[in-house]
PDB file of C-alpha atoms in Angstrom:
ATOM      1  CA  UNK A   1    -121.731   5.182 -38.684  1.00 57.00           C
ATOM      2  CA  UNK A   2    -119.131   4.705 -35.709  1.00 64.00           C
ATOM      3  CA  UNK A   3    -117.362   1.944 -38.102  1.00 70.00           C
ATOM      4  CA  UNK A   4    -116.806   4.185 -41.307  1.00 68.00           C
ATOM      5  CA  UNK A   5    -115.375   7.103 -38.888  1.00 71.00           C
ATOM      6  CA  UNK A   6    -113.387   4.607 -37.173  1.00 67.00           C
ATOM      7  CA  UNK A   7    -112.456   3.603 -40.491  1.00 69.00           C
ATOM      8  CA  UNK A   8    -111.736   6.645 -42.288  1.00 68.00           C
ATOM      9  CA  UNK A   9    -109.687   7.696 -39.303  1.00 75.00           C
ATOM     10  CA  UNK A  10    -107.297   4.945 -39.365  1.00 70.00           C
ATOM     11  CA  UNK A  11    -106.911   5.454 -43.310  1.00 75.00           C
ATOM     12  CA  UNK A  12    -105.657   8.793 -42.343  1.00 75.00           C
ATOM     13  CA  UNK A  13    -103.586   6.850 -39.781  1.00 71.00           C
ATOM     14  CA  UNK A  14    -102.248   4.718 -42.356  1.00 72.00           C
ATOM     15  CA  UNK A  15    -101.568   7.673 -44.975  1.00 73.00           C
ATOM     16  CA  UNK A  16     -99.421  10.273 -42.782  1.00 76.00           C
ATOM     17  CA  UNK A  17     -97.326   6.617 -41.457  1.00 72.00           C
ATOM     18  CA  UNK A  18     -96.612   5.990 -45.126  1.00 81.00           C
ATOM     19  CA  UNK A  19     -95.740  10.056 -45.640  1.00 81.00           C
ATOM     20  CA  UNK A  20     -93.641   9.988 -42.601  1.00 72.00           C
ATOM     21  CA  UNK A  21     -91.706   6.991 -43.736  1.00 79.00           C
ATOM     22  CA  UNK A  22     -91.350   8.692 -47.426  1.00 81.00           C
ATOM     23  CA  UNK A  23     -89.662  11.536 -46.140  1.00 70.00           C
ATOM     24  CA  UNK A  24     -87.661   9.720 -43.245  1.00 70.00           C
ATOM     25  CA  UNK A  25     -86.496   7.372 -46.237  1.00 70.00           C
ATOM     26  CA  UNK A  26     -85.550  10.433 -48.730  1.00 66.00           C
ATOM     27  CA  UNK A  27     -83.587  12.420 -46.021  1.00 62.00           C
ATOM     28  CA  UNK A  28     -81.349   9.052 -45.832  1.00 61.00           C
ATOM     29  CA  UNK A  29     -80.682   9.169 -49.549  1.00 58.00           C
ATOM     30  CA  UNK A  30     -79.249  12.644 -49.074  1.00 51.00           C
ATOM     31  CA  UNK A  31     -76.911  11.852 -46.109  1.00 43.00           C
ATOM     32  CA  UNK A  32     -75.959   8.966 -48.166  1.00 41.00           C
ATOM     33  CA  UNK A  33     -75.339  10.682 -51.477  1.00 41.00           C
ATOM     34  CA  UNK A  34     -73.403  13.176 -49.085  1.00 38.00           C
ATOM     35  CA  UNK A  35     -71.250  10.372 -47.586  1.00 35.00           C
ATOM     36  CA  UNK A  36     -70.324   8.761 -50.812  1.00 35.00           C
ATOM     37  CA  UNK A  37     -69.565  11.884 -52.366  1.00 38.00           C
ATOM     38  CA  UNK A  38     -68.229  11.840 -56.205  1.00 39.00           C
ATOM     39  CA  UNK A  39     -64.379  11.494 -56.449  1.00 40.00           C
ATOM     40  CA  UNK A  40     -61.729  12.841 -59.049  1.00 44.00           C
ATOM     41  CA  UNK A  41     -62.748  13.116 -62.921  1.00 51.00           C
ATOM     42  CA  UNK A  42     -63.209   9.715 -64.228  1.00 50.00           C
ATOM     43  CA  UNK A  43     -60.194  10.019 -66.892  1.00 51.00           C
ATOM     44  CA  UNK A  44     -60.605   9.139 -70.564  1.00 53.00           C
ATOM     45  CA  UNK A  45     -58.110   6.773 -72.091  1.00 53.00           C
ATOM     46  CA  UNK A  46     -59.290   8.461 -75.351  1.00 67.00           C
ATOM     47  CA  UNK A  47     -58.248  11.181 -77.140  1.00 78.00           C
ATOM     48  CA  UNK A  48     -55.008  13.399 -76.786  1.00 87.00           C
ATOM     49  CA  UNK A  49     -52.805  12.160 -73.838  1.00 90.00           C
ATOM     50  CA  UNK A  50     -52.097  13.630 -70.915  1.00 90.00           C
ATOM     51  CA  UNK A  51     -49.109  15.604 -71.666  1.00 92.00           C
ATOM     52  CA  UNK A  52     -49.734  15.540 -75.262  1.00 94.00           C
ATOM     53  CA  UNK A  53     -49.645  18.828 -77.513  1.00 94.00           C
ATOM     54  CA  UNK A  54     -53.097  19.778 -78.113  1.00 94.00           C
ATOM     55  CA  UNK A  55     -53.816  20.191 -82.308  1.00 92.00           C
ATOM     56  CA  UNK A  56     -53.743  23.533 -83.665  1.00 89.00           C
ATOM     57  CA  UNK A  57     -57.388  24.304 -84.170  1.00 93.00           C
ATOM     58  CA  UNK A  58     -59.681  27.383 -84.874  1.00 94.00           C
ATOM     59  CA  UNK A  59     -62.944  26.542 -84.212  1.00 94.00           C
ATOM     60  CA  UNK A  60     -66.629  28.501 -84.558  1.00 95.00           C
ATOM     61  CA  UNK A  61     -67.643  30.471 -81.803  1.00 97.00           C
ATOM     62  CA  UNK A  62     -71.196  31.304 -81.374  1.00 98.00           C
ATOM     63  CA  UNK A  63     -70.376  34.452 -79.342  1.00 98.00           C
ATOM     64  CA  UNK A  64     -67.641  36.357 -81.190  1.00 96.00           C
ATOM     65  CA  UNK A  65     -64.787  35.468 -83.432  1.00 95.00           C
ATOM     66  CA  UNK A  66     -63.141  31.978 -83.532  1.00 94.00           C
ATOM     67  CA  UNK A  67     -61.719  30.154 -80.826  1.00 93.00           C
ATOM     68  CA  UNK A  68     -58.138  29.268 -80.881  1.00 94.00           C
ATOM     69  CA  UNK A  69     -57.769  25.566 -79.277  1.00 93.00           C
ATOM     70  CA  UNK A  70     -54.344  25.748 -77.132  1.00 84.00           C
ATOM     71  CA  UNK A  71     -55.119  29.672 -76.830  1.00 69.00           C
ATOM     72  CA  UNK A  72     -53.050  32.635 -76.584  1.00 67.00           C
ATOM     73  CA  UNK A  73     -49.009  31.692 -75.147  1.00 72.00           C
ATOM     74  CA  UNK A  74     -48.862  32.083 -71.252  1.00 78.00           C
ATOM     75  CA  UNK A  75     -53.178  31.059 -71.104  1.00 92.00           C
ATOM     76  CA  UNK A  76     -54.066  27.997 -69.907  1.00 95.00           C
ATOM     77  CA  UNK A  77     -57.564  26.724 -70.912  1.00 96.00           C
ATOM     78  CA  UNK A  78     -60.513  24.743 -69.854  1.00 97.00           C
ATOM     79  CA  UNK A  79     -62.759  23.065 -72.427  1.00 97.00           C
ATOM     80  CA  UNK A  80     -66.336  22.229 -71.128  1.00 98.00           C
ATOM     81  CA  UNK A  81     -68.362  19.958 -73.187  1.00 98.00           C
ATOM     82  CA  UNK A  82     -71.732  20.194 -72.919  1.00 97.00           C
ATOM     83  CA  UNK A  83     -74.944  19.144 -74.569  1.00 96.00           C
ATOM     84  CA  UNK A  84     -78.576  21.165 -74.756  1.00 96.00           C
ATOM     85  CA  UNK A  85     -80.021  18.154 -73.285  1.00 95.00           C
ATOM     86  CA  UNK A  86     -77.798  17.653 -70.791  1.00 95.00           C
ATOM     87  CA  UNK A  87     -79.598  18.381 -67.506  1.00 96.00           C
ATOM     88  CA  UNK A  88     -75.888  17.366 -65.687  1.00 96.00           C
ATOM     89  CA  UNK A  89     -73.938  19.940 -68.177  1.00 97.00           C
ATOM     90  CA  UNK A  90     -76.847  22.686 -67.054  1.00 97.00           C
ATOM     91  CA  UNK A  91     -76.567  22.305 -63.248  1.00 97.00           C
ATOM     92  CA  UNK A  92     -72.793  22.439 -63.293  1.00 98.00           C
ATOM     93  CA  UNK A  93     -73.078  25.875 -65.448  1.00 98.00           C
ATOM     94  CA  UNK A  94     -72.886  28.360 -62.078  1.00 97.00           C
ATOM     95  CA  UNK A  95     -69.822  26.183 -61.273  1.00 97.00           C
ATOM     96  CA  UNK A  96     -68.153  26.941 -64.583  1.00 98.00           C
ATOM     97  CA  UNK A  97     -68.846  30.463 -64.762  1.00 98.00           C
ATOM     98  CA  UNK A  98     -67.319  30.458 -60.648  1.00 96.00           C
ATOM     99  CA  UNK A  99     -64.152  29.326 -61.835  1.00 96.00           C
ATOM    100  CA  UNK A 100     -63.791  30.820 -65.133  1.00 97.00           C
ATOM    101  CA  UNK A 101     -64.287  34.289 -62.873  1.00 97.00           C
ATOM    102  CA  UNK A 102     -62.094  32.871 -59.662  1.00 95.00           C
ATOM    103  CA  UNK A 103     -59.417  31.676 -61.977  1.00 95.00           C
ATOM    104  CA  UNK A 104     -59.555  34.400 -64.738  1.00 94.00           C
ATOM    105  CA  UNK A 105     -55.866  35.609 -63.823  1.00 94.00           C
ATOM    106  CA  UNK A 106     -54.091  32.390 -65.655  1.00 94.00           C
ATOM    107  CA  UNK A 107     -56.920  30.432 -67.329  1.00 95.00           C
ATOM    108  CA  UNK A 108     -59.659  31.183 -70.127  1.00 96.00           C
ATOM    109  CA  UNK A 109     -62.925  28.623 -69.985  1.00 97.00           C
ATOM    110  CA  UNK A 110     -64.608  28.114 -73.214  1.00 98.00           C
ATOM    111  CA  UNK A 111     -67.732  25.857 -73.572  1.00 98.00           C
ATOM    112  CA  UNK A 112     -68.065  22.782 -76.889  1.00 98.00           C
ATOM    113  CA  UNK A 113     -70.452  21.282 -78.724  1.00 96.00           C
ATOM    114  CA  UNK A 114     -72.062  20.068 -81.426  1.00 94.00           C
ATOM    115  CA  UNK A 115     -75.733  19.677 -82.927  1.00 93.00           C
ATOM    116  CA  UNK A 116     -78.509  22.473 -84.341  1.00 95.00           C
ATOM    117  CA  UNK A 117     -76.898  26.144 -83.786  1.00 96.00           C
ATOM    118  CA  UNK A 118     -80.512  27.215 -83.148  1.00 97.00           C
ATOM    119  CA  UNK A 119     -80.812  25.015 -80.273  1.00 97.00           C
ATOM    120  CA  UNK A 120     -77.393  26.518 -78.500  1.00 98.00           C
ATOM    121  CA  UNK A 121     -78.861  30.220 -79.070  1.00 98.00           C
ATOM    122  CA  UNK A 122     -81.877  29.564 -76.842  1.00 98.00           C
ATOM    123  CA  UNK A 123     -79.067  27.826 -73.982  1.00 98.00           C
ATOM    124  CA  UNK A 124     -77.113  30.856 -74.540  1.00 98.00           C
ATOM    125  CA  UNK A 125     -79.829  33.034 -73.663  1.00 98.00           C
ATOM    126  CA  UNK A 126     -81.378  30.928 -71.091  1.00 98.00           C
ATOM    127  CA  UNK A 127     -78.387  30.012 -69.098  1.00 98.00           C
ATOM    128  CA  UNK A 128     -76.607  33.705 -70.072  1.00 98.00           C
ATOM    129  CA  UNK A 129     -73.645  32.555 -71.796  1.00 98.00           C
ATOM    130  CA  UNK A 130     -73.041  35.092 -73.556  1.00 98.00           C
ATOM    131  CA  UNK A 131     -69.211  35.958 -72.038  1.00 97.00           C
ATOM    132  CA  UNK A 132     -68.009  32.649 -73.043  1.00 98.00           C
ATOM    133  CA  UNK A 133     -65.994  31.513 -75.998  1.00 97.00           C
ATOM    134  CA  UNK A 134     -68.792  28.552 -77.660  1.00 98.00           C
ATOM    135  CA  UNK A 135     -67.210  26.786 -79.791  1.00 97.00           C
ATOM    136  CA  UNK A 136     -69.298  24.392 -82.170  1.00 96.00           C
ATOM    137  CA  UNK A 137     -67.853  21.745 -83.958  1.00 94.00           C
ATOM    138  CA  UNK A 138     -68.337  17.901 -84.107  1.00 92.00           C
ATOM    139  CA  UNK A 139     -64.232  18.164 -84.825  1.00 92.00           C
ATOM    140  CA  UNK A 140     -63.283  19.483 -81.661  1.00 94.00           C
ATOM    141  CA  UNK A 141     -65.687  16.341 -79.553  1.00 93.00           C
ATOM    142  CA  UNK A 142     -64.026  13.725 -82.265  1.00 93.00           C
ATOM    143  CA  UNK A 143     -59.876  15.118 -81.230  1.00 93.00           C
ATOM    144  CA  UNK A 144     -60.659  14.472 -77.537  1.00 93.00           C
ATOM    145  CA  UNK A 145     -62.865  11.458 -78.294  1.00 91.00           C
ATOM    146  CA  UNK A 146     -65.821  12.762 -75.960  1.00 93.00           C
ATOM    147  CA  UNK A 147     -68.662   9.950 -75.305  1.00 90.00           C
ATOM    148  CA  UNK A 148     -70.225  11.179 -72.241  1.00 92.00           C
ATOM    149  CA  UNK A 149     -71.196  14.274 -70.834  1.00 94.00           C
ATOM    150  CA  UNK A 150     -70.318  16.769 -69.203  1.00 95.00           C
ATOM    151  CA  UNK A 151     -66.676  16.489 -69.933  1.00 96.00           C
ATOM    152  CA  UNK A 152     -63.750  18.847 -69.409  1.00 96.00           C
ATOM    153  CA  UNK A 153     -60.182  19.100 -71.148  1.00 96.00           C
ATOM    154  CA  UNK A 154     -57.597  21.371 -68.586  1.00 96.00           C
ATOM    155  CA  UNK A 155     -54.944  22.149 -71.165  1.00 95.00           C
ATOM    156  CA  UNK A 156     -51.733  24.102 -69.713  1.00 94.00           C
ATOM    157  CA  UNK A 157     -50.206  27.293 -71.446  1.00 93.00           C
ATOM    158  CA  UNK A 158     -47.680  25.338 -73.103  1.00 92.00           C
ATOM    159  CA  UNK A 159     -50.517  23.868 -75.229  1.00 93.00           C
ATOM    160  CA  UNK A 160     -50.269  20.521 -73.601  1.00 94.00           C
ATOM    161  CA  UNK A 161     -53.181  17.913 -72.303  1.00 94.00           C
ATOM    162  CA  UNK A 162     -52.847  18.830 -68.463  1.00 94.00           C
ATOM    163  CA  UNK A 163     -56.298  16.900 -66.998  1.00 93.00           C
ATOM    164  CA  UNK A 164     -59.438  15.328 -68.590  1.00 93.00           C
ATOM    165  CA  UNK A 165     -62.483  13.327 -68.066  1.00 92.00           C
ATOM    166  CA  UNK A 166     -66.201  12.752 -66.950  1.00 93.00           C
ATOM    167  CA  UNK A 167     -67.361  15.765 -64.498  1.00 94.00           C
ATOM    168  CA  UNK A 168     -70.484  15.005 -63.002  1.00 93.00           C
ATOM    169  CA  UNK A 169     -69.789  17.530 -59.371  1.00 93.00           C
ATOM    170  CA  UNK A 170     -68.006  20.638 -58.958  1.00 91.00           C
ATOM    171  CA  UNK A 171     -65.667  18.672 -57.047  1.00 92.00           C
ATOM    172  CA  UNK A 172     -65.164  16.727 -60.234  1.00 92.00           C
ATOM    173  CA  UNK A 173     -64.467  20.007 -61.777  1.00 93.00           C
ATOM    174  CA  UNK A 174     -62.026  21.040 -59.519  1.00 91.00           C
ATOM    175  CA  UNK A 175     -60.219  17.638 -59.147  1.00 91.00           C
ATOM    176  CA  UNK A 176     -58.701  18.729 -62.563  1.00 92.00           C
ATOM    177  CA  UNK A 177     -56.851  21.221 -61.312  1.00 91.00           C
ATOM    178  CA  UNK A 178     -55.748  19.125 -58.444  1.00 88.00           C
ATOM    179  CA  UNK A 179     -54.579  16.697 -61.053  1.00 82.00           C
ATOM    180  CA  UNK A 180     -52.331  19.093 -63.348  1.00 80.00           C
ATOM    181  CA  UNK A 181     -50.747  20.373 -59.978  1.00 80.00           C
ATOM    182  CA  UNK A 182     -49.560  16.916 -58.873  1.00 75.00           C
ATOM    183  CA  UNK A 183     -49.186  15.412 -61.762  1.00 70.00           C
ATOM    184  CA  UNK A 184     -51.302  12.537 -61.253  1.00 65.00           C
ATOM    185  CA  UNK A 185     -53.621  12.535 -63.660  1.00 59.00           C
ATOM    186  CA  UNK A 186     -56.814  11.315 -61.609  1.00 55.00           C
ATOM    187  CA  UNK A 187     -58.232   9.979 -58.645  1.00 50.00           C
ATOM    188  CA  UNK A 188     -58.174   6.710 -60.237  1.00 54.00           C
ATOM    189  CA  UNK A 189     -54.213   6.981 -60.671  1.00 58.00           C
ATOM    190  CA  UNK A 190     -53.576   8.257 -57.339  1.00 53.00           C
ATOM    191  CA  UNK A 191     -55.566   5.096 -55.551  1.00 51.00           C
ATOM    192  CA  UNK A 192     -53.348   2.719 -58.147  1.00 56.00           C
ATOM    193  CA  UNK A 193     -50.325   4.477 -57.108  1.00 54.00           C
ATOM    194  CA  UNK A 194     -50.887   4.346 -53.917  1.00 53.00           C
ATOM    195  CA  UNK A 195     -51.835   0.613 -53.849  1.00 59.00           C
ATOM    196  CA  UNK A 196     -48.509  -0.161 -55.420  1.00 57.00           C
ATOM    197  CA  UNK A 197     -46.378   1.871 -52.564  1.00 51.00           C
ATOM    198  CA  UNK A 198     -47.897   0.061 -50.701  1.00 53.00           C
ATOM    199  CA  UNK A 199     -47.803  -3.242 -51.827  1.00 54.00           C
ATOM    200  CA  UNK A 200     -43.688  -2.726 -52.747  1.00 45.00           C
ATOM    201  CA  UNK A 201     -43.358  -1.496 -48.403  1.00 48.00           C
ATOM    202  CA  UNK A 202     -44.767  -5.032 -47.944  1.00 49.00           C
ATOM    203  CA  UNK A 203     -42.980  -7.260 -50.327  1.00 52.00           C
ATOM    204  CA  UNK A 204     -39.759  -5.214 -48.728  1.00 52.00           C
ATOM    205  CA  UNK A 205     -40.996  -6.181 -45.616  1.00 54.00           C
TER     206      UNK A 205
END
């Protein structure tokens, strides 16, 4: 009797060790995911350009009449590609409807896609989309040669390719804007350029 407490005791033991080391092991995955943190939009080489004119394009929108690609004169415009499956594309939604209220003063955010309409009604109404241009058509992915998601197209309010790429982060997001305002068009570029300053200050030297 002594020997199967003793022994169901130590089985406890053994279990809240193992739960201990579970959660000791999962708070170190977030402070590393914090520390390595995602950096700028990874940039598409497909597609427009950056600093290319955008095509003329009116597209469907599930939420009122069409959308005009390269918008009204004076707008700029962000282009969020997303997918109903997309459980990346869903988490960065509050972050898209932050900036498309922060930045409303110069900038108009529309969302893209492509696939079953009936599908994009229920993420409409789920997610509350319902103030957003939607534009569906396969067209519109195909121009800015979109193979991943979520994906985002910052075009300026001359109708020209400003920032793009792969947005997995707010940060991500943002880095677009950071992009159009320096002219460098992503984090990518910026380390390259960088790298060559720095390698033309030593061959000088």
């Amino acid at each position: 009797m002594n020997i199967l407490i003793f022994s169901n005791i130590a089985l406890w033991v053994v279990v809240l060790v193992q739960i201990a080391i579970i959660f000791a092991l999962a708070r170190q995955i977030g402070i590393l995911f914090e520390r390595v943190s995602p950096v700028g939009a990874m940039i598409s080489d497909s597609g427009p350009d950056i600093g290319e004119t955008v095509p003329q394009m009116a597209l469907p929108n599930l939420n009122g009449p069409e959308f005009a690609l390269g918008g009204p004169e004076g707008r700029a415009q962000l282009v969020f590609f997303l997918s109903t499956t997309c459980p990346i594309c869903k988490a960065l939604l509050p972050a898209i409807k932050s900036i498309r209220d922060d930045e409303k003063g110069w900038l108009d955010v529309a969302l893209a896609s492509d696939g079953r309409e009936a599908a994009h009604r229920r993420l409409i109404e789920a997610e509350d989309l319902t103030s957003f241009p939607y534009a569906l058509s396969s067209d519109l992915g195909m121009t800015f040669k979109v193979a991943k998601l979520p994906f985002a197209v910052l075009i300026g309010a001359d109708g020209k390719v400003r920032a793009k790429g792969l947005v997995n982060s707010r940060e991500q997001l943002e880095s677009l804007f950071t992009a159009s305002e320096t002219g460098i068009p992503s984090y990518q570029a910026a380390v390259a350029q960088q790298m060559g300053a720095t390698q033309f200050s030593s061959e000088r030297i």
